[in-house]
Amino acid sequence: MTPACVIVTRPASDARNWVRRLQQAGLQAEALPLIEIAPASAAADVLALQQAWQTLERYSACMFVSANAAEHFFRPNTALAQSETAQSAINSIVNMDPDRLPPTLRLLAPGPGTVAALRAVGVPAAHIDAPPPEASQFDSEALWQVIGQRDWQGRRVLVVRGQTVAEDGGAGSSGRDWLARQWQAAGAEVDFVVVYQRRAPQLTAAQLRRAKAASVDGAIWLFSSSEAVANLLGQPALSGLDWRRARAVATHPRIAGVLRAAGWGVVAASRPALADIRAVLGSIESGHP
């Protein structure tokens, strides 16, 4: 029996990496990116990033919501600045050096992907706090289990994150603020800086045909974001598509719930680690998700 193809829905660069890893594990996989990532280019965001770097010594911790947040914080893109002021600011921070980080600053990551991104830009492992590799989930709740018992009273925290851009060009929801609320309840002051934008992609005709086929041909979708699900369902060309024969693996219970509510026929949750995903894929193919 030919193994089902895994449809990887992460942003393009992440999707390519996951396709490679799945193929190396002996699985069929292809990318269908359902989130587009771009640097934050508004003058206000560029200037806020400059200010964050200039005032890092004020913070006890800097939390990165994703690998993209880490990459864009340390390697801002100069190509998209929308004003001379923003261009001047971003030129001053284009080569952010982890050696400039205050020695007492803790860098926080919700999971191994973000840890890897921080390590890739040169942050020492000893400066990073994250859920352990054996954690049941990699998210804000898991990170809080690691850091929540610390004394946050009177301390200041910087959250580095992305922003969803709505179809009309406006800014949509910037994501859950659960972790910020925990810090605030513990007496900390929380600041935010937006370093990248997430957009719904404009799928090509070929990608739309593939999506329609993958709703019925036994392919297994791999979702790591509820936003990716929304971007897929929001494609006008896919409006009204019946997903009852579709199958999916979701890397968080919340994503699994979104898929079930959207009518997916088979949905299984998995830890976002290759070994776990591979095992869940096998259980789906065996008919015991």
PDB file of C-alpha atoms in Angstrom:
ATOM      1  CA  MET A   1       0.000   0.000   0.000  1.00  0.00           C
ATOM      2  CA  THR A   2       1.388   3.408  -1.005  1.00  0.00           C
ATOM      3  CA  PRO A   3       1.767   5.724   2.008  1.00  0.00           C
ATOM      4  CA  ALA A   4      -0.436   8.794   2.017  1.00  0.00           C
ATOM      5  CA  CYS A   5       1.134  12.089   1.055  1.00  0.00           C
ATOM      6  CA  VAL A   6       1.563  14.576   3.900  1.00  0.00           C
ATOM      7  CA  ILE A   7       0.492  18.136   3.023  1.00  0.00           C
ATOM      8  CA  VAL A   8       2.661  20.548   5.050  1.00  0.00           C
ATOM      9  CA  THR A   9       0.896  23.878   5.620  1.00  0.00           C
ATOM     10  CA  ARG A  10       3.553  25.872   7.467  1.00  0.00           C
ATOM     11  CA  PRO A  11       4.999  29.103   5.996  1.00  0.00           C
ATOM     12  CA  ALA A  12       7.179  28.436   2.953  1.00  0.00           C
ATOM     13  CA  SER A  13      10.626  28.207   4.563  1.00  0.00           C
ATOM     14  CA  ASP A  14       9.359  26.103   7.488  1.00  0.00           C
ATOM     15  CA  ALA A  15       7.339  23.934   5.105  1.00  0.00           C
ATOM     16  CA  ARG A  16      10.386  23.143   2.982  1.00  0.00           C
ATOM     17  CA  ASN A  17      12.310  22.104   6.071  1.00  0.00           C
ATOM     18  CA  TRP A  18       9.489  19.851   7.286  1.00  0.00           C
ATOM     19  CA  VAL A  19       9.019  18.289   3.837  1.00  0.00           C
ATOM     20  CA  ARG A  20      12.717  17.438   3.808  1.00  0.00           C
ATOM     21  CA  ARG A  21      12.580  15.937   7.300  1.00  0.00           C
ATOM     22  CA  LEU A  22       9.475  13.882   6.533  1.00  0.00           C
ATOM     23  CA  GLN A  23      10.977  12.607   3.299  1.00  0.00           C
ATOM     24  CA  GLN A  24      14.176  11.663   5.114  1.00  0.00           C
ATOM     25  CA  ALA A  25      11.956   9.692   7.510  1.00  0.00           C
ATOM     26  CA  GLY A  26      10.624   7.719   4.547  1.00  0.00           C
ATOM     27  CA  LEU A  27       7.326   9.550   4.075  1.00  0.00           C
ATOM     28  CA  GLN A  28       5.807  11.231   1.058  1.00  0.00           C
ATOM     29  CA  ALA A  29       5.396  14.950   1.677  1.00  0.00           C
ATOM     30  CA  GLU A  30       4.795  18.175  -0.181  1.00  0.00           C
ATOM     31  CA  ALA A  31       4.434  21.817   0.804  1.00  0.00           C
ATOM     32  CA  LEU A  32       1.252  23.857   0.543  1.00  0.00           C
ATOM     33  CA  PRO A  33       2.093  26.988   2.593  1.00  0.00           C
ATOM     34  CA  LEU A  34      -1.022  28.559   4.088  1.00  0.00           C
ATOM     35  CA  ILE A  35       0.629  31.462   5.922  1.00  0.00           C
ATOM     36  CA  GLU A  36       2.806  34.117   4.298  1.00  0.00           C
ATOM     37  CA  ILE A  37       5.544  35.740   6.394  1.00  0.00           C
ATOM     38  CA  ALA A  38       6.949  39.206   5.729  1.00  0.00           C
ATOM     39  CA  PRO A  39       9.065  41.618   7.800  1.00  0.00           C
ATOM     40  CA  ALA A  40       7.211  44.328   9.665  1.00  0.00           C
ATOM     41  CA  SER A  41       7.854  47.362   7.487  1.00  0.00           C
ATOM     42  CA  ALA A  42       5.694  50.131   8.968  1.00  0.00           C
ATOM     43  CA  ALA A  43       7.801  53.012  10.241  1.00  0.00           C
ATOM     44  CA  ALA A  44       6.309  52.694  13.733  1.00  0.00           C
ATOM     45  CA  ASP A  45       7.276  49.009  13.977  1.00  0.00           C
ATOM     46  CA  VAL A  46      10.796  49.634  12.694  1.00  0.00           C
ATOM     47  CA  LEU A  47      11.314  52.444  15.175  1.00  0.00           C
ATOM     48  CA  ALA A  48       9.868  50.309  17.990  1.00  0.00           C
ATOM     49  CA  LEU A  49      12.414  47.596  17.189  1.00  0.00           C
ATOM     50  CA  GLN A  50      15.219  50.142  17.306  1.00  0.00           C
ATOM     51  CA  GLN A  51      13.995  51.390  20.686  1.00  0.00           C
ATOM     52  CA  ALA A  52      13.700  47.851  22.019  1.00  0.00           C
ATOM     53  CA  TRP A  53      17.342  47.174  21.210  1.00  0.00           C
ATOM     54  CA  GLN A  54      18.417  50.475  22.743  1.00  0.00           C
ATOM     55  CA  THR A  55      16.595  49.739  26.015  1.00  0.00           C
ATOM     56  CA  LEU A  56      17.119  45.977  26.447  1.00  0.00           C
ATOM     57  CA  GLU A  57      18.908  46.531  29.750  1.00  0.00           C
ATOM     58  CA  ARG A  58      15.534  47.521  31.247  1.00  0.00           C
ATOM     59  CA  TYR A  59      14.112  44.042  30.708  1.00  0.00           C
ATOM     60  CA  SER A  60      14.439  40.909  32.795  1.00  0.00           C
ATOM     61  CA  ALA A  61      13.207  38.668  29.978  1.00  0.00           C
ATOM     62  CA  CYS A  62      12.538  38.765  26.252  1.00  0.00           C
ATOM     63  CA  MET A  63       9.999  36.230  24.979  1.00  0.00           C
ATOM     64  CA  PHE A  64       9.905  35.182  21.311  1.00  0.00           C
ATOM     65  CA  VAL A  65       6.552  33.780  20.221  1.00  0.00           C
ATOM     66  CA  SER A  66       8.028  31.809  17.300  1.00  0.00           C
ATOM     67  CA  ALA A  67      11.132  31.090  15.267  1.00  0.00           C
ATOM     68  CA  ASN A  68      10.089  33.864  12.882  1.00  0.00           C
ATOM     69  CA  ALA A  69      10.030  36.304  15.798  1.00  0.00           C
ATOM     70  CA  ALA A  70      13.598  35.381  16.718  1.00  0.00           C
ATOM     71  CA  GLU A  71      14.851  35.606  13.139  1.00  0.00           C
ATOM     72  CA  HIS A  72      13.268  38.988  12.441  1.00  0.00           C
ATOM     73  CA  PHE A  73      14.360  40.441  15.779  1.00  0.00           C
ATOM     74  CA  PHE A  74      18.016  39.682  15.137  1.00  0.00           C
ATOM     75  CA  ARG A  75      18.008  40.001  11.337  1.00  0.00           C
ATOM     76  CA  PRO A  76      15.595  42.796  10.365  1.00  0.00           C
ATOM     77  CA  ASN A  77      15.034  43.224   6.634  1.00  0.00           C
ATOM     78  CA  THR A  78      16.084  46.622   5.264  1.00  0.00           C
ATOM     79  CA  ALA A  79      14.290  46.318   1.944  1.00  0.00           C
ATOM     80  CA  LEU A  80      10.782  47.268   3.031  1.00  0.00           C
ATOM     81  CA  ALA A  81      11.157  50.366   5.188  1.00  0.00           C
ATOM     82  CA  GLN A  82       8.407  52.786   4.197  1.00  0.00           C
ATOM     83  CA  SER A  83      10.030  56.089   5.096  1.00  0.00           C
ATOM     84  CA  GLU A  84      13.437  57.730   5.316  1.00  0.00           C
ATOM     85  CA  THR A  85      13.114  57.774   9.094  1.00  0.00           C
ATOM     86  CA  ALA A  86      12.368  54.048   9.180  1.00  0.00           C
ATOM     87  CA  GLN A  87      15.188  53.319   6.739  1.00  0.00           C
ATOM     88  CA  SER A  88      17.651  55.221   8.908  1.00  0.00           C
ATOM     89  CA  ALA A  89      16.454  53.368  12.006  1.00  0.00           C
ATOM     90  CA  ILE A  90      16.636  49.941  10.456  1.00  0.00           C
ATOM     91  CA  ASN A  91      20.099  50.633   9.039  1.00  0.00           C
ATOM     92  CA  SER A  92      21.259  51.190  12.595  1.00  0.00           C
ATOM     93  CA  ILE A  93      20.061  47.762  13.729  1.00  0.00           C
ATOM     94  CA  VAL A  94      20.550  45.606  10.651  1.00  0.00           C
ATOM     95  CA  ASN A  95      23.305  43.485  12.194  1.00  0.00           C
ATOM     96  CA  MET A  96      22.067  42.889  15.708  1.00  0.00           C
ATOM     97  CA  ASP A  97      24.702  41.009  17.640  1.00  0.00           C
ATOM     98  CA  PRO A  98      23.695  38.563  20.397  1.00  0.00           C
ATOM     99  CA  ASP A  99      26.895  39.629  22.181  1.00  0.00           C
ATOM    100  CA  ARG A 100      25.160  42.976  22.796  1.00  0.00           C
ATOM    101  CA  LEU A 101      22.469  41.314  24.894  1.00  0.00           C
ATOM    102  CA  PRO A 102      22.509  42.336  28.574  1.00  0.00           C
ATOM    103  CA  PRO A 103      24.113  39.505  30.580  1.00  0.00           C
ATOM    104  CA  THR A 104      21.141  39.200  32.948  1.00  0.00           C
ATOM    105  CA  LEU A 105      18.492  39.097  30.194  1.00  0.00           C
ATOM    106  CA  ARG A 106      16.708  35.738  29.858  1.00  0.00           C
ATOM    107  CA  LEU A 107      15.513  34.807  26.369  1.00  0.00           C
ATOM    108  CA  LEU A 108      12.322  32.748  26.413  1.00  0.00           C
ATOM    109  CA  ALA A 109      11.012  30.342  23.781  1.00  0.00           C
ATOM    110  CA  PRO A 110       7.783  28.303  23.698  1.00  0.00           C
ATOM    111  CA  GLY A 111       9.343  25.331  21.917  1.00  0.00           C
ATOM    112  CA  PRO A 112      12.361  23.741  20.232  1.00  0.00           C
ATOM    113  CA  GLY A 113      11.829  25.482  16.884  1.00  0.00           C
ATOM    114  CA  THR A 114      12.202  28.890  18.498  1.00  0.00           C
ATOM    115  CA  VAL A 115      15.165  27.664  20.549  1.00  0.00           C
ATOM    116  CA  ALA A 116      16.840  26.482  17.332  1.00  0.00           C
ATOM    117  CA  ALA A 117      16.232  29.867  15.695  1.00  0.00           C
ATOM    118  CA  LEU A 118      17.808  31.673  18.666  1.00  0.00           C
ATOM    119  CA  ARG A 119      20.786  29.329  18.629  1.00  0.00           C
ATOM    120  CA  ALA A 120      21.135  29.858  14.843  1.00  0.00           C
ATOM    121  CA  VAL A 121      21.605  33.610  15.301  1.00  0.00           C
ATOM    122  CA  GLY A 122      24.239  33.043  17.960  1.00  0.00           C
ATOM    123  CA  VAL A 123      22.391  33.150  21.282  1.00  0.00           C
ATOM    124  CA  PRO A 124      24.118  30.850  23.817  1.00  0.00           C
ATOM    125  CA  ALA A 125      21.971  27.968  25.040  1.00  0.00           C
ATOM    126  CA  ALA A 126      22.643  28.989  28.660  1.00  0.00           C
ATOM    127  CA  HIS A 127      20.709  32.240  28.087  1.00  0.00           C
ATOM    128  CA  ILE A 128      17.524  30.510  26.858  1.00  0.00           C
ATOM    129  CA  ASP A 129      14.585  29.176  28.885  1.00  0.00           C
ATOM    130  CA  ALA A 130      12.056  26.865  27.201  1.00  0.00           C
ATOM    131  CA  PRO A 131       9.866  23.845  27.938  1.00  0.00           C
ATOM    132  CA  PRO A 132      11.893  20.618  28.165  1.00  0.00           C
ATOM    133  CA  PRO A 133      12.062  18.396  25.058  1.00  0.00           C
ATOM    134  CA  GLU A 134       9.760  15.845  26.725  1.00  0.00           C
ATOM    135  CA  ALA A 135       6.993  18.417  27.405  1.00  0.00           C
ATOM    136  CA  SER A 136       3.533  17.308  26.303  1.00  0.00           C
ATOM    137  CA  GLN A 137       3.100  20.552  24.367  1.00  0.00           C
ATOM    138  CA  PHE A 138       5.223  23.448  23.204  1.00  0.00           C
ATOM    139  CA  ASP A 139       3.235  26.623  23.830  1.00  0.00           C
ATOM    140  CA  SER A 140       2.786  29.543  26.215  1.00  0.00           C
ATOM    141  CA  GLU A 141       1.277  27.343  28.903  1.00  0.00           C
ATOM    142  CA  ALA A 142       4.230  24.955  28.783  1.00  0.00           C
ATOM    143  CA  LEU A 143       6.682  27.868  28.980  1.00  0.00           C
ATOM    144  CA  TRP A 144       4.838  29.308  32.001  1.00  0.00           C
ATOM    145  CA  GLN A 145       5.276  26.006  33.801  1.00  0.00           C
ATOM    146  CA  VAL A 146       9.035  26.573  33.506  1.00  0.00           C
ATOM    147  CA  ILE A 147       9.179  30.261  34.453  1.00  0.00           C
ATOM    148  CA  GLY A 148       5.939  30.965  36.325  1.00  0.00           C
ATOM    149  CA  GLN A 149       7.339  30.421  39.810  1.00  0.00           C
ATOM    150  CA  ARG A 150       9.991  33.110  39.421  1.00  0.00           C
ATOM    151  CA  ASP A 151       9.635  36.487  41.105  1.00  0.00           C
ATOM    152  CA  TRP A 152       8.195  38.779  38.414  1.00  0.00           C
ATOM    153  CA  GLN A 153       7.051  41.569  40.758  1.00  0.00           C
ATOM    154  CA  GLY A 154       8.249  44.927  39.432  1.00  0.00           C
ATOM    155  CA  ARG A 155      10.094  43.364  36.508  1.00  0.00           C
ATOM    156  CA  ARG A 156       9.720  44.230  32.844  1.00  0.00           C
ATOM    157  CA  VAL A 157       9.216  41.761  29.993  1.00  0.00           C
ATOM    158  CA  LEU A 158       9.454  42.279  26.224  1.00  0.00           C
ATOM    159  CA  VAL A 159       7.321  40.056  23.965  1.00  0.00           C
ATOM    160  CA  VAL A 160       8.562  39.802  20.370  1.00  0.00           C
ATOM    161  CA  ARG A 161       5.756  38.751  18.069  1.00  0.00           C
ATOM    162  CA  GLY A 162       4.109  38.917  14.670  1.00  0.00           C
ATOM    163  CA  GLN A 163       0.910  40.512  13.516  1.00  0.00           C
ATOM    164  CA  THR A 164      -1.820  39.124  11.314  1.00  0.00           C
ATOM    165  CA  VAL A 165      -2.707  41.365   8.377  1.00  0.00           C
ATOM    166  CA  ALA A 166      -6.335  41.202   7.294  1.00  0.00           C
ATOM    167  CA  GLU A 167      -7.392  40.988   3.652  1.00  0.00           C
ATOM    168  CA  ASP A 168      -8.343  44.664   3.629  1.00  0.00           C
ATOM    169  CA  GLY A 169      -4.770  45.574   4.559  1.00  0.00           C
ATOM    170  CA  GLY A 170      -5.560  46.332   8.183  1.00  0.00           C
ATOM    171  CA  ALA A 171      -4.027  44.611  11.162  1.00  0.00           C
ATOM    172  CA  GLY A 172      -5.962  41.665  12.465  1.00  0.00           C
ATOM    173  CA  SER A 173      -5.625  39.916  15.789  1.00  0.00           C
ATOM    174  CA  SER A 174      -2.037  39.781  17.002  1.00  0.00           C
ATOM    175  CA  GLY A 175      -2.588  36.480  18.762  1.00  0.00           C
ATOM    176  CA  ARG A 176      -3.323  35.239  22.261  1.00  0.00           C
ATOM    177  CA  ASP A 177      -2.145  37.350  25.168  1.00  0.00           C
ATOM    178  CA  TRP A 178      -2.524  34.625  27.764  1.00  0.00           C
ATOM    179  CA  LEU A 179       1.125  34.711  28.781  1.00  0.00           C
ATOM    180  CA  ALA A 180       1.118  38.494  29.084  1.00  0.00           C
ATOM    181  CA  ARG A 181      -1.819  38.256  31.455  1.00  0.00           C
ATOM    182  CA  GLN A 182       0.063  35.766  33.637  1.00  0.00           C
ATOM    183  CA  TRP A 183       3.016  38.140  33.869  1.00  0.00           C
ATOM    184  CA  GLN A 184       0.791  41.111  34.653  1.00  0.00           C
ATOM    185  CA  ALA A 185      -1.007  39.142  37.381  1.00  0.00           C
ATOM    186  CA  ALA A 186       2.433  38.332  38.824  1.00  0.00           C
ATOM    187  CA  GLY A 187       3.298  42.038  38.963  1.00  0.00           C
ATOM    188  CA  ALA A 188       5.365  42.406  35.798  1.00  0.00           C
ATOM    189  CA  GLU A 189       5.104  45.119  33.145  1.00  0.00           C
ATOM    190  CA  VAL A 190       4.811  43.703  29.621  1.00  0.00           C
ATOM    191  CA  ASP A 191       5.814  45.497  26.407  1.00  0.00           C
ATOM    192  CA  PHE A 192       5.370  44.235  22.848  1.00  0.00           C
ATOM    193  CA  VAL A 193       7.279  44.707  19.622  1.00  0.00           C
ATOM    194  CA  VAL A 194       6.001  43.507  16.235  1.00  0.00           C
ATOM    195  CA  VAL A 195       8.802  42.266  13.958  1.00  0.00           C
ATOM    196  CA  TYR A 196       6.944  40.352  11.242  1.00  0.00           C
ATOM    197  CA  GLN A 197       3.573  40.079   9.567  1.00  0.00           C
ATOM    198  CA  ARG A 198       1.448  37.041   8.762  1.00  0.00           C
ATOM    199  CA  ARG A 199      -0.819  37.094   5.727  1.00  0.00           C
ATOM    200  CA  ALA A 200      -3.149  34.708   3.967  1.00  0.00           C
ATOM    201  CA  PRO A 201      -1.432  33.573   0.751  1.00  0.00           C
ATOM    202  CA  GLN A 202      -2.823  34.011  -2.736  1.00  0.00           C
ATOM    203  CA  LEU A 203      -2.926  30.366  -3.798  1.00  0.00           C
ATOM    204  CA  THR A 204      -2.168  29.578  -7.419  1.00  0.00           C
ATOM    205  CA  ALA A 205      -4.573  27.647  -9.615  1.00  0.00           C
ATOM    206  CA  ALA A 206      -2.345  24.583  -9.221  1.00  0.00           C
ATOM    207  CA  GLN A 207      -2.342  24.919  -5.434  1.00  0.00           C
ATOM    208  CA  LEU A 208      -6.122  25.254  -5.359  1.00  0.00           C
ATOM    209  CA  ARG A 209      -6.471  22.114  -7.486  1.00  0.00           C
ATOM    210  CA  ARG A 210      -4.133  20.296  -5.099  1.00  0.00           C
ATOM    211  CA  ALA A 211      -6.153  21.435  -2.087  1.00  0.00           C
ATOM    212  CA  LYS A 212      -9.376  20.199  -3.630  1.00  0.00           C
ATOM    213  CA  ALA A 213      -7.796  16.847  -4.488  1.00  0.00           C
ATOM    214  CA  ALA A 214      -6.317  16.521  -0.991  1.00  0.00           C
ATOM    215  CA  SER A 215      -9.791  16.817   0.510  1.00  0.00           C
ATOM    216  CA  VAL A 216     -10.732  13.420  -0.959  1.00  0.00           C
ATOM    217  CA  ASP A 217      -7.633  11.512  -2.129  1.00  0.00           C
ATOM    218  CA  GLY A 218      -6.417  10.238   1.251  1.00  0.00           C
ATOM    219  CA  ALA A 219      -3.686  12.824   1.755  1.00  0.00           C
ATOM    220  CA  ILE A 220      -3.013  13.798   5.374  1.00  0.00           C
ATOM    221  CA  TRP A 221      -2.829  17.504   6.116  1.00  0.00           C
ATOM    222  CA  LEU A 222      -0.322  18.652   8.742  1.00  0.00           C
ATOM    223  CA  PHE A 223      -1.443  21.799  10.571  1.00  0.00           C
ATOM    224  CA  SER A 224       0.617  23.697  13.134  1.00  0.00           C
ATOM    225  CA  SER A 225      -1.593  26.801  13.257  1.00  0.00           C
ATOM    226  CA  SER A 226      -5.307  27.533  13.481  1.00  0.00           C
ATOM    227  CA  GLU A 227      -4.565  30.528  11.285  1.00  0.00           C
ATOM    228  CA  ALA A 228      -3.482  28.195   8.481  1.00  0.00           C
ATOM    229  CA  VAL A 229      -6.827  26.401   8.735  1.00  0.00           C
ATOM    230  CA  ALA A 230      -8.676  29.715   8.519  1.00  0.00           C
ATOM    231  CA  ASN A 231      -6.612  30.802   5.521  1.00  0.00           C
ATOM    232  CA  LEU A 232      -7.434  27.568   3.715  1.00  0.00           C
ATOM    233  CA  LEU A 233     -11.142  27.744   4.440  1.00  0.00           C
ATOM    234  CA  GLY A 234     -11.175  31.429   3.510  1.00  0.00           C
ATOM    235  CA  GLN A 235     -10.089  30.783  -0.075  1.00  0.00           C
ATOM    236  CA  PRO A 236     -13.101  31.785  -2.239  1.00  0.00           C
ATOM    237  CA  ALA A 237     -12.337  28.992  -4.717  1.00  0.00           C
ATOM    238  CA  LEU A 238     -12.689  26.435  -1.899  1.00  0.00           C
ATOM    239  CA  SER A 239     -15.919  27.841  -0.495  1.00  0.00           C
ATOM    240  CA  GLY A 240     -18.416  25.114   0.283  1.00  0.00           C
ATOM    241  CA  LEU A 241     -15.888  22.282  -0.143  1.00  0.00           C
ATOM    242  CA  ASP A 242     -16.870  19.127   1.753  1.00  0.00           C
ATOM    243  CA  TRP A 243     -14.066  18.139   4.140  1.00  0.00           C
ATOM    244  CA  ARG A 244     -15.713  15.019   5.552  1.00  0.00           C
ATOM    245  CA  ARG A 245     -13.292  12.741   3.688  1.00  0.00           C
ATOM    246  CA  ALA A 246     -10.250  14.842   4.579  1.00  0.00           C
ATOM    247  CA  ARG A 247      -7.667  13.705   7.133  1.00  0.00           C
ATOM    248  CA  ALA A 248      -5.368  15.832   9.279  1.00  0.00           C
ATOM    249  CA  VAL A 249      -2.763  15.868  12.020  1.00  0.00           C
ATOM    250  CA  ALA A 250      -2.813  18.931  14.290  1.00  0.00           C
ATOM    251  CA  THR A 251       0.143  19.805  16.492  1.00  0.00           C
ATOM    252  CA  HIS A 252      -2.050  21.255  19.254  1.00  0.00           C
ATOM    253  CA  PRO A 253      -5.447  20.276  20.680  1.00  0.00           C
ATOM    254  CA  ARG A 254      -6.825  23.747  19.902  1.00  0.00           C
ATOM    255  CA  ILE A 255      -5.991  23.297  16.213  1.00  0.00           C
ATOM    256  CA  ALA A 256      -7.592  19.864  16.252  1.00  0.00           C
ATOM    257  CA  GLY A 257     -10.769  21.428  17.629  1.00  0.00           C
ATOM    258  CA  VAL A 258     -10.836  23.999  14.831  1.00  0.00           C
ATOM    259  CA  LEU A 259     -10.485  21.254  12.213  1.00  0.00           C
ATOM    260  CA  ARG A 260     -13.266  19.155  13.720  1.00  0.00           C
ATOM    261  CA  ALA A 261     -15.539  22.190  13.838  1.00  0.00           C
ATOM    262  CA  ALA A 262     -14.777  22.801  10.149  1.00  0.00           C
ATOM    263  CA  GLY A 263     -15.972  19.309   9.278  1.00  0.00           C
ATOM    264  CA  TRP A 264     -12.717  17.390   8.803  1.00  0.00           C
ATOM    265  CA  GLY A 265     -13.498  13.668   8.782  1.00  0.00           C
ATOM    266  CA  VAL A 266     -10.362  12.394  10.550  1.00  0.00           C
ATOM    267  CA  VAL A 267      -8.384  14.578  12.940  1.00  0.00           C
ATOM    268  CA  ALA A 268      -5.609  13.459  15.282  1.00  0.00           C
ATOM    269  CA  ALA A 269      -3.562  15.628  17.640  1.00  0.00           C
ATOM    270  CA  SER A 270       0.189  15.185  18.026  1.00  0.00           C
ATOM    271  CA  ARG A 271       3.124  16.717  19.812  1.00  0.00           C
ATOM    272  CA  PRO A 272       4.989  18.914  17.275  1.00  0.00           C
ATOM    273  CA  ALA A 273       7.991  16.590  17.158  1.00  0.00           C
ATOM    274  CA  LEU A 274       8.901  14.472  14.144  1.00  0.00           C
ATOM    275  CA  ALA A 275       8.791  11.142  15.958  1.00  0.00           C
ATOM    276  CA  ASP A 276       5.351  11.863  17.398  1.00  0.00           C
ATOM    277  CA  ILE A 277       3.976  13.142  14.105  1.00  0.00           C
ATOM    278  CA  ARG A 278       5.306  10.087  12.309  1.00  0.00           C
ATOM    279  CA  ALA A 279       3.620   7.796  14.843  1.00  0.00           C
ATOM    280  CA  VAL A 280       0.283   9.609  14.524  1.00  0.00           C
ATOM    281  CA  LEU A 281       0.486   9.492  10.733  1.00  0.00           C
ATOM    282  CA  GLY A 282       0.963   5.736  10.995  1.00  0.00           C
ATOM    283  CA  SER A 283      -2.048   5.405  13.267  1.00  0.00           C
ATOM    284  CA  ILE A 284      -4.225   7.317  10.815  1.00  0.00           C
ATOM    285  CA  GLU A 285      -3.147   5.108   7.942  1.00  0.00           C
ATOM    286  CA  SER A 286      -3.856   2.011   9.991  1.00  0.00           C
ATOM    287  CA  GLY A 287      -7.359   3.294  10.678  1.00  0.00           C
ATOM    288  CA  HIS A 288      -6.782   3.884  14.416  1.00  0.00           C
ATOM    289  CA  PRO A 289      -6.165   7.642  14.849  1.00  0.00           C
TER     290      PRO A 289
END
